[in-house]
Amino acid sequence: MATIQTNTIRQPSSLELLEEMERKYKSIPIEAIVKQDILRQGIHFLPESFKIGKDYKSKDYFIFSFDHTPLADLVDGADTQAPEEIRIQGGHFALKPTVISTRNNANSPYKMKLVDGIPTLFLYETNLGNAAYPPKPAWYRHKTKSGKFPGEIAPVIEWGYLIYLTVFRNCQYFGKEEECAYCDINHNYRQQKGAGRPYTGVKDVEDLIEVLSWIDAEDEVAKVYTITGGSVLTQLKKKNEVDFYLQYPQAIETKFPGRWMGKLVAQAFEKDDCKKFKDSGIQIYHPNYEVWDRELFKKICPGKEAWIGYDTWIRRVVDSAEVFGAENVIPNFVGGVELSQPYGFKTVAEAIRSTGEGLDFFMSKGIVPRFTAWCPEPFTTLGTQAGPPLEYFCELLTVWKETFEKYNLPTPPGYGDPGPGKAVFSVSAFMDVIGYEGRN
């Protein structure tokens, strides 16, 4: 790793900064560096950038807002016309095709304009490449018998690769005393409903199976589905948490056995409950630990600490490998939240030291954590704040890649092809760095 600054100066994006990071971090591709900077800063879509027809897929707000700006404050079409993701290539750095999740931010230095009829991303005055928006699947034209649109029930992300099934769009960790401090699942639900949008809180199995039947018949791009949603502390629809979530893979695999790879993002369960999901057809398990540091876990994930506890959570993650196989346990952490204020570390060095310890702990056991880049969403406990410097994300990708290679681990399954120009995972660049051999 490179020498790390001793403070967390919030670096404004600039061409000079990107070029400095490219020179400094030679073991990670420039595509990953640019991707992480765009994720941390968001994109300002100029109204002209939406004038390319209606055949692209706009944001479905599939679980969180992933915006720096409240929905009610988005103007000039950004609230309804911003694409789910962008794929940029070419430009100043001759980027290979790079898929990046859209995070609306009217104050971002990254601006999407229209040049000769083509969406083009600029960092101030520098052209970073032509942008494509994800195609809208043909099956999005349908409507369920209950009157719901496919994007509300079973939206696709990662350029169509992943069917994202947020079957419970709230969380029973509620309020500042329980909600994860970075999470806006409950707030996003409220703002979607407040805007008058159809936004189903608990999805019916029948609706889901109906939409999946269209995907089964008409789609060859989607390869994986993820079942997820907020935590259930008591009961939901007269079911406990395990039984509530279990009904969905049971129904999917009964109707479409083996059609897609099944993934579950849920709380850390004991082995007996993990076996129920494994037996239902779930292959990949994501018991997200969010942040490695014990004290930060208590402050940033107060509900998880109160109901389950740090030690139990980590033990359950490790134990789940006995059920699913270590390579199929892929817990997420929120990259950058270790530096959030007022709770977080004061320096990049401290944050990387802590997170690197967690990476080594899991990877030494064959478990490969992945991360999403923290987006400081306005209605969360942490609220809007500057967020980590780009240097943090470059350091994080470097230590992630070094640890991954140290233990000679396989590419995480269920994420598509790895490497620059191939990766479709859009909310961090961890897949973009796999297999990259570096540059001189």
mmCIF file with all atom_site columns, N, CA, C and O in Angstrom, residues 48 63 92 97 240 251 364 369 438:
data_model
loop_
_atom_site.group_PDB
_atom_site.id
_atom_site.type_symbol
_atom_site.label_atom_id
_atom_site.label_alt_id
_atom_site.label_comp_id
_atom_site.label_asym_id
_atom_site.label_entity_id
_atom_site.label_seq_id
_atom_site.pdbx_PDB_ins_code
_atom_site.Cartn_x
_atom_site.Cartn_y
_atom_site.Cartn_z
_atom_site.occupancy
_atom_site.B_iso_or_equiv
_atom_site.pdbx_formal_charge
_atom_site.auth_seq_id
_atom_site.auth_comp_id
_atom_site.auth_asym_id
_atom_site.auth_atom_id
_atom_site.pdbx_PDB_model_num
ATOM 1  N N  . GLU A 1 48  ? -30.787 17.886  -20.532 1.00 0.00 ? 48  GLU A N  1
ATOM 2  C CA . GLU A 1 48  ? -30.544 17.431  -21.910 1.00 0.00 ? 48  GLU A CA 1
ATOM 3  C C  . GLU A 1 48  ? -30.139 15.964  -21.968 1.00 0.00 ? 48  GLU A C  1
ATOM 4  O O  . GLU A 1 48  ? -30.368 15.270  -22.970 1.00 0.00 ? 48  GLU A O  1
ATOM 5  N N  . ILE A 1 63  ? -34.176 -0.490  -3.150  1.00 0.00 ? 63  ILE A N  1
ATOM 6  C CA . ILE A 1 63  ? -34.137 -0.713  -1.703  1.00 0.00 ? 63  ILE A CA 1
ATOM 7  C C  . ILE A 1 63  ? -33.820 0.575   -0.955  1.00 0.00 ? 63  ILE A C  1
ATOM 8  O O  . ILE A 1 63  ? -34.528 0.968   -0.036  1.00 0.00 ? 63  ILE A O  1
ATOM 9  N N  . HIS A 1 92  ? -10.950 10.846  -21.408 1.00 0.00 ? 92  HIS A N  1
ATOM 10 C CA . HIS A 1 92  ? -9.593  11.259  -21.054 1.00 0.00 ? 92  HIS A CA 1
ATOM 11 C C  . HIS A 1 92  ? -8.699  10.085  -20.671 1.00 0.00 ? 92  HIS A C  1
ATOM 12 O O  . HIS A 1 92  ? -7.507  10.063  -20.999 1.00 0.00 ? 92  HIS A O  1
ATOM 13 N N  . PRO A 1 97  ? -15.247 -0.224  -20.682 1.00 0.00 ? 97  PRO A N  1
ATOM 14 C CA . PRO A 1 97  ? -16.636 -0.067  -20.225 1.00 0.00 ? 97  PRO A CA 1
ATOM 15 C C  . PRO A 1 97  ? -16.758 -0.296  -18.715 1.00 0.00 ? 97  PRO A C  1
ATOM 16 O O  . PRO A 1 97  ? -16.339 -1.339  -18.198 1.00 0.00 ? 97  PRO A O  1
ATOM 17 N N  . ASN A 1 240 ? -42.546 -15.405 11.560  1.00 0.00 ? 240 ASN A N  1
ATOM 18 C CA . ASN A 1 240 ? -41.296 -14.889 12.094  1.00 0.00 ? 240 ASN A CA 1
ATOM 19 C C  . ASN A 1 240 ? -40.339 -14.584 10.941  1.00 0.00 ? 240 ASN A C  1
ATOM 20 O O  . ASN A 1 240 ? -40.658 -14.846 9.775   1.00 0.00 ? 240 ASN A O  1
ATOM 21 N N  . ALA A 1 251 ? -41.000 -20.753 -3.024  1.00 0.00 ? 251 ALA A N  1
ATOM 22 C CA . ALA A 1 251 ? -41.927 -20.583 -4.148  1.00 0.00 ? 251 ALA A CA 1
ATOM 23 C C  . ALA A 1 251 ? -41.179 -20.484 -5.473  1.00 0.00 ? 251 ALA A C  1
ATOM 24 O O  . ALA A 1 251 ? -41.588 -21.080 -6.487  1.00 0.00 ? 251 ALA A O  1
ATOM 25 N N  . SER A 1 364 ? -9.050  -15.309 5.579   1.00 0.00 ? 364 SER A N  1
ATOM 26 C CA . SER A 1 364 ? -8.231  -16.430 6.049   1.00 0.00 ? 364 SER A CA 1
ATOM 27 C C  . SER A 1 364 ? -9.071  -17.689 6.227   1.00 0.00 ? 364 SER A C  1
ATOM 28 O O  . SER A 1 364 ? -8.536  -18.801 6.253   1.00 0.00 ? 364 SER A O  1
ATOM 29 N N  . PRO A 1 369 ? -15.544 -11.029 1.988   1.00 0.00 ? 369 PRO A N  1
ATOM 30 C CA . PRO A 1 369 ? -16.451 -9.889  2.103   1.00 0.00 ? 369 PRO A CA 1
ATOM 31 C C  . PRO A 1 369 ? -16.402 -9.034  0.846   1.00 0.00 ? 369 PRO A C  1
ATOM 32 O O  . PRO A 1 369 ? -15.376 -8.944  0.167   1.00 0.00 ? 369 PRO A O  1
ATOM 33 N N  . GLY A 1 438 ? -1.874  -4.899  -12.746 1.00 0.00 ? 438 GLY A N  1
ATOM 34 C CA . GLY A 1 438 ? -1.143  -3.682  -12.417 1.00 0.00 ? 438 GLY A CA 1
ATOM 35 C C  . GLY A 1 438 ? -0.492  -3.054  -13.632 1.00 0.00 ? 438 GLY A C  1
ATOM 36 O O  . GLY A 1 438 ? -0.558  -3.569  -14.741 1.00 0.00 ? 438 GLY A O  1
#
